[in-house]
Amino acid sequence: QVQLVESGGGLVQAGGSLRLSCAASGRTFGRYAMGWFRQAPGKEREFVAAISWSGGATSYADSVKGRFALSRDNAKNTVVLQMNSLKPEDTAVYYCAADSSYIRSFTTTPRISNYDIWGQGTQVTVSS
């Protein structure tokens, strides 16, 4: 079973950048599509970005497109979310998640119910 641990959150001013990492344990990490989600206080958890098992396909929420970039290194069992031009509305707890479905591993999906392995989350706060 893969376990996920996020890191890299913190406090940053608007316009700044943060780099979130998701470290995975387990030999099957490289077979899974991965995603990042976020949840702001009082709001539902929402899709941010996703990447296929090979890294060949990525998708982003419209709200972060052009500002965030998702990549993975299967040899190091890591997924990295580079966040640039941060805005106060990006403030949330960010979660890394894995979709263990073999069929879906070749694509990306924003559907939260497809992800069955979750990290504990890391707080991102963007001040204005």
PDB file of C-alpha atoms in Angstrom:
ATOM      1  CA  GLN A   1       0.000   0.000   0.000  1.00  0.00           C
ATOM      2  CA  VAL A   2       1.303   3.418  -0.969  1.00  0.00           C
ATOM      3  CA  GLN A   3       1.513   6.081   1.715  1.00  0.00           C
ATOM      4  CA  LEU A   4       1.759   9.773   0.883  1.00  0.00           C
ATOM      5  CA  VAL A   5       3.400  12.610   2.805  1.00  0.00           C
ATOM      6  CA  GLU A   6       3.132  16.229   1.671  1.00  0.00           C
ATOM      7  CA  SER A   7       5.610  18.969   2.489  1.00  0.00           C
ATOM      8  CA  GLY A   8       6.510  22.477   1.388  1.00  0.00           C
ATOM      9  CA  GLY A   9       3.519  24.448   2.575  1.00  0.00           C
ATOM     10  CA  GLY A  10       3.837  27.733   4.402  1.00  0.00           C
ATOM     11  CA  LEU A  11       3.073  31.428   4.417  1.00  0.00           C
ATOM     12  CA  VAL A  12       3.856  33.517   1.340  1.00  0.00           C
ATOM     13  CA  GLN A  13       2.901  36.948   0.063  1.00  0.00           C
ATOM     14  CA  ALA A  14       0.660  37.348  -2.951  1.00  0.00           C
ATOM     15  CA  GLY A  15       2.676  37.006  -6.128  1.00  0.00           C
ATOM     16  CA  GLY A  16       5.130  34.645  -4.504  1.00  0.00           C
ATOM     17  CA  SER A  17       5.868  30.985  -5.116  1.00  0.00           C
ATOM     18  CA  LEU A  18       5.806  27.734  -3.214  1.00  0.00           C
ATOM     19  CA  ARG A  19       6.865  24.229  -4.133  1.00  0.00           C
ATOM     20  CA  LEU A  20       4.831  21.387  -2.683  1.00  0.00           C
ATOM     21  CA  SER A  21       6.251  17.888  -2.628  1.00  0.00           C
ATOM     22  CA  CYS A  22       4.514  14.590  -2.161  1.00  0.00           C
ATOM     23  CA  ALA A  23       6.725  11.704  -1.123  1.00  0.00           C
ATOM     24  CA  ALA A  24       5.348   8.229  -1.629  1.00  0.00           C
ATOM     25  CA  SER A  25       6.340   4.963  -0.057  1.00  0.00           C
ATOM     26  CA  GLY A  26       5.734   1.661  -1.790  1.00  0.00           C
ATOM     27  CA  ARG A  27       6.958   0.029  -4.963  1.00  0.00           C
ATOM     28  CA  THR A  28       3.720   0.593  -6.891  1.00  0.00           C
ATOM     29  CA  PHE A  29       3.839   4.395  -6.843  1.00  0.00           C
ATOM     30  CA  GLY A  30       4.987   4.573 -10.455  1.00  0.00           C
ATOM     31  CA  ARG A  31       1.810   2.814 -11.622  1.00  0.00           C
ATOM     32  CA  TYR A  32      -0.602   5.388 -10.214  1.00  0.00           C
ATOM     33  CA  ALA A  33      -2.050   8.576 -11.569  1.00  0.00           C
ATOM     34  CA  MET A  34      -1.582  11.309  -8.986  1.00  0.00           C
ATOM     35  CA  GLY A  35      -3.487  14.417  -8.103  1.00  0.00           C
ATOM     36  CA  TRP A  36      -3.467  17.471  -5.896  1.00  0.00           C
ATOM     37  CA  PHE A  37      -6.560  18.831  -4.240  1.00  0.00           C
ATOM     38  CA  ARG A  38      -7.171  21.685  -1.847  1.00  0.00           C
ATOM     39  CA  GLN A  39      -9.695  22.628   0.762  1.00  0.00           C
ATOM     40  CA  ALA A  40     -10.268  26.115   2.080  1.00  0.00           C
ATOM     41  CA  PRO A  41     -12.112  26.738   5.364  1.00  0.00           C
ATOM     42  CA  GLY A  42     -15.830  26.266   4.937  1.00  0.00           C
ATOM     43  CA  LYS A  43     -15.478  24.971   1.395  1.00  0.00           C
ATOM     44  CA  GLU A  44     -15.470  21.587  -0.248  1.00  0.00           C
ATOM     45  CA  ARG A  45     -12.295  19.906  -1.331  1.00  0.00           C
ATOM     46  CA  GLU A  46     -11.553  20.794  -4.943  1.00  0.00           C
ATOM     47  CA  PHE A  47      -9.357  19.567  -7.742  1.00  0.00           C
ATOM     48  CA  VAL A  48      -6.111  21.422  -8.445  1.00  0.00           C
ATOM     49  CA  ALA A  49      -4.018  19.288 -10.800  1.00  0.00           C
ATOM     50  CA  ALA A  50      -3.406  15.705 -11.897  1.00  0.00           C
ATOM     51  CA  ILE A  51      -0.723  13.733 -13.693  1.00  0.00           C
ATOM     52  CA  SER A  52      -0.692  10.331 -15.369  1.00  0.00           C
ATOM     53  CA  TRP A  53       1.612   7.529 -14.252  1.00  0.00           C
ATOM     54  CA  SER A  54       4.263   8.403 -16.812  1.00  0.00           C
ATOM     55  CA  GLY A  55       3.960  12.156 -16.450  1.00  0.00           C
ATOM     56  CA  GLY A  56       2.954  12.384 -20.081  1.00  0.00           C
ATOM     57  CA  ALA A  57      -0.456  13.808 -19.342  1.00  0.00           C
ATOM     58  CA  THR A  58      -1.343  16.609 -16.958  1.00  0.00           C
ATOM     59  CA  SER A  59      -4.485  18.582 -16.284  1.00  0.00           C
ATOM     60  CA  TYR A  60      -5.239  21.644 -14.190  1.00  0.00           C
ATOM     61  CA  ALA A  61      -8.177  23.447 -12.715  1.00  0.00           C
ATOM     62  CA  ASP A  62      -8.959  26.627 -14.622  1.00  0.00           C
ATOM     63  CA  SER A  63      -8.215  28.671 -11.515  1.00  0.00           C
ATOM     64  CA  VAL A  64      -4.554  27.565 -11.471  1.00  0.00           C
ATOM     65  CA  LYS A  65      -3.836  27.013 -15.150  1.00  0.00           C
ATOM     66  CA  GLY A  66      -0.757  28.921 -16.256  1.00  0.00           C
ATOM     67  CA  ARG A  67       0.402  29.452 -12.662  1.00  0.00           C
ATOM     68  CA  PHE A  68       0.857  25.932 -11.303  1.00  0.00           C
ATOM     69  CA  ALA A  69       2.922  23.108 -12.779  1.00  0.00           C
ATOM     70  CA  LEU A  70       2.779  19.451 -11.780  1.00  0.00           C
ATOM     71  CA  SER A  71       5.583  16.969 -12.347  1.00  0.00           C
ATOM     72  CA  ARG A  72       6.704  13.596 -11.045  1.00  0.00           C
ATOM     73  CA  ASP A  73       9.860  11.563 -10.662  1.00  0.00           C
ATOM     74  CA  ASN A  74       8.988   7.891 -10.404  1.00  0.00           C
ATOM     75  CA  ALA A  75      12.577   6.942  -9.640  1.00  0.00           C
ATOM     76  CA  LYS A  76      12.409   9.134  -6.528  1.00  0.00           C
ATOM     77  CA  ASN A  77       8.757   8.390  -5.729  1.00  0.00           C
ATOM     78  CA  THR A  78       7.866  12.077  -5.681  1.00  0.00           C
ATOM     79  CA  VAL A  79       5.298  14.405  -7.165  1.00  0.00           C
ATOM     80  CA  VAL A  80       5.967  18.141  -7.153  1.00  0.00           C
ATOM     81  CA  LEU A  81       3.465  20.970  -7.484  1.00  0.00           C
ATOM     82  CA  GLN A  82       5.191  24.228  -8.371  1.00  0.00           C
ATOM     83  CA  MET A  83       2.925  27.142  -7.520  1.00  0.00           C
ATOM     84  CA  ASN A  84       3.728  30.575  -8.919  1.00  0.00           C
ATOM     85  CA  SER A  85       1.942  33.926  -8.875  1.00  0.00           C
ATOM     86  CA  LEU A  86       0.067  32.882  -5.782  1.00  0.00           C
ATOM     87  CA  LYS A  87      -3.126  34.675  -4.828  1.00  0.00           C
ATOM     88  CA  PRO A  88      -4.922  34.960  -1.482  1.00  0.00           C
ATOM     89  CA  GLU A  89      -7.663  32.730  -2.881  1.00  0.00           C
ATOM     90  CA  ASP A  90      -5.098  29.931  -3.187  1.00  0.00           C
ATOM     91  CA  THR A  91      -5.047  29.708   0.606  1.00  0.00           C
ATOM     92  CA  ALA A  92      -6.072  26.182   1.616  1.00  0.00           C
ATOM     93  CA  VAL A  93      -4.882  22.856   2.896  1.00  0.00           C
ATOM     94  CA  TYR A  94      -3.346  21.034  -0.058  1.00  0.00           C
ATOM     95  CA  TYR A  95      -3.645  17.272  -0.344  1.00  0.00           C
ATOM     96  CA  CYS A  96      -1.739  14.817  -2.475  1.00  0.00           C
ATOM     97  CA  ALA A  97      -3.715  11.811  -3.658  1.00  0.00           C
ATOM     98  CA  ALA A  98      -3.201   8.631  -5.660  1.00  0.00           C
ATOM     99  CA  ASP A  99      -5.598   6.812  -7.962  1.00  0.00           C
ATOM    100  CA  SER A 100      -4.715   3.126  -7.834  1.00  0.00           C
ATOM    101  CA  SER A 101      -6.817   2.190 -10.860  1.00  0.00           C
ATOM    102  CA  TYR A 102      -4.687   0.670 -13.619  1.00  0.00           C
ATOM    103  CA  ILE A 103      -7.122   1.758 -16.322  1.00  0.00           C
ATOM    104  CA  ARG A 104      -7.093   5.388 -15.230  1.00  0.00           C
ATOM    105  CA  SER A 105      -3.334   5.503 -14.709  1.00  0.00           C
ATOM    106  CA  PHE A 106      -2.784   6.470 -18.346  1.00  0.00           C
ATOM    107  CA  THR A 107      -4.866   9.617 -18.048  1.00  0.00           C
ATOM    108  CA  THR A 108      -5.748  12.301 -15.545  1.00  0.00           C
ATOM    109  CA  THR A 109      -8.984  12.821 -13.730  1.00  0.00           C
ATOM    110  CA  PRO A 110     -10.355  15.652 -11.605  1.00  0.00           C
ATOM    111  CA  ARG A 111     -12.922  13.390  -9.981  1.00  0.00           C
ATOM    112  CA  ILE A 112     -12.165  13.275  -6.279  1.00  0.00           C
ATOM    113  CA  SER A 113     -13.920   9.935  -5.802  1.00  0.00           C
ATOM    114  CA  ASN A 114     -11.394   8.237  -8.095  1.00  0.00           C
ATOM    115  CA  TYR A 115      -8.578   8.848  -5.629  1.00  0.00           C
ATOM    116  CA  ASP A 116      -8.295   6.240  -2.917  1.00  0.00           C
ATOM    117  CA  ILE A 117      -5.004   7.092  -1.201  1.00  0.00           C
ATOM    118  CA  TRP A 118      -4.543  10.448   0.512  1.00  0.00           C
ATOM    119  CA  GLY A 119      -1.856  12.323   2.359  1.00  0.00           C
ATOM    120  CA  GLN A 120      -2.429  14.294   5.536  1.00  0.00           C
ATOM    121  CA  GLY A 121      -2.298  17.687   3.834  1.00  0.00           C
ATOM    122  CA  THR A 122      -0.086  20.749   4.053  1.00  0.00           C
ATOM    123  CA  GLN A 123      -1.240  24.292   4.768  1.00  0.00           C
ATOM    124  CA  VAL A 124      -0.669  27.031   2.212  1.00  0.00           C
ATOM    125  CA  THR A 125      -1.437  30.597   3.257  1.00  0.00           C
ATOM    126  CA  VAL A 126      -1.141  33.508   0.846  1.00  0.00           C
ATOM    127  CA  SER A 127      -1.270  36.970   2.373  1.00  0.00           C
ATOM    128  CA  SER A 128      -2.442  40.025   0.467  1.00  0.00           C
TER     129      SER A 128
END
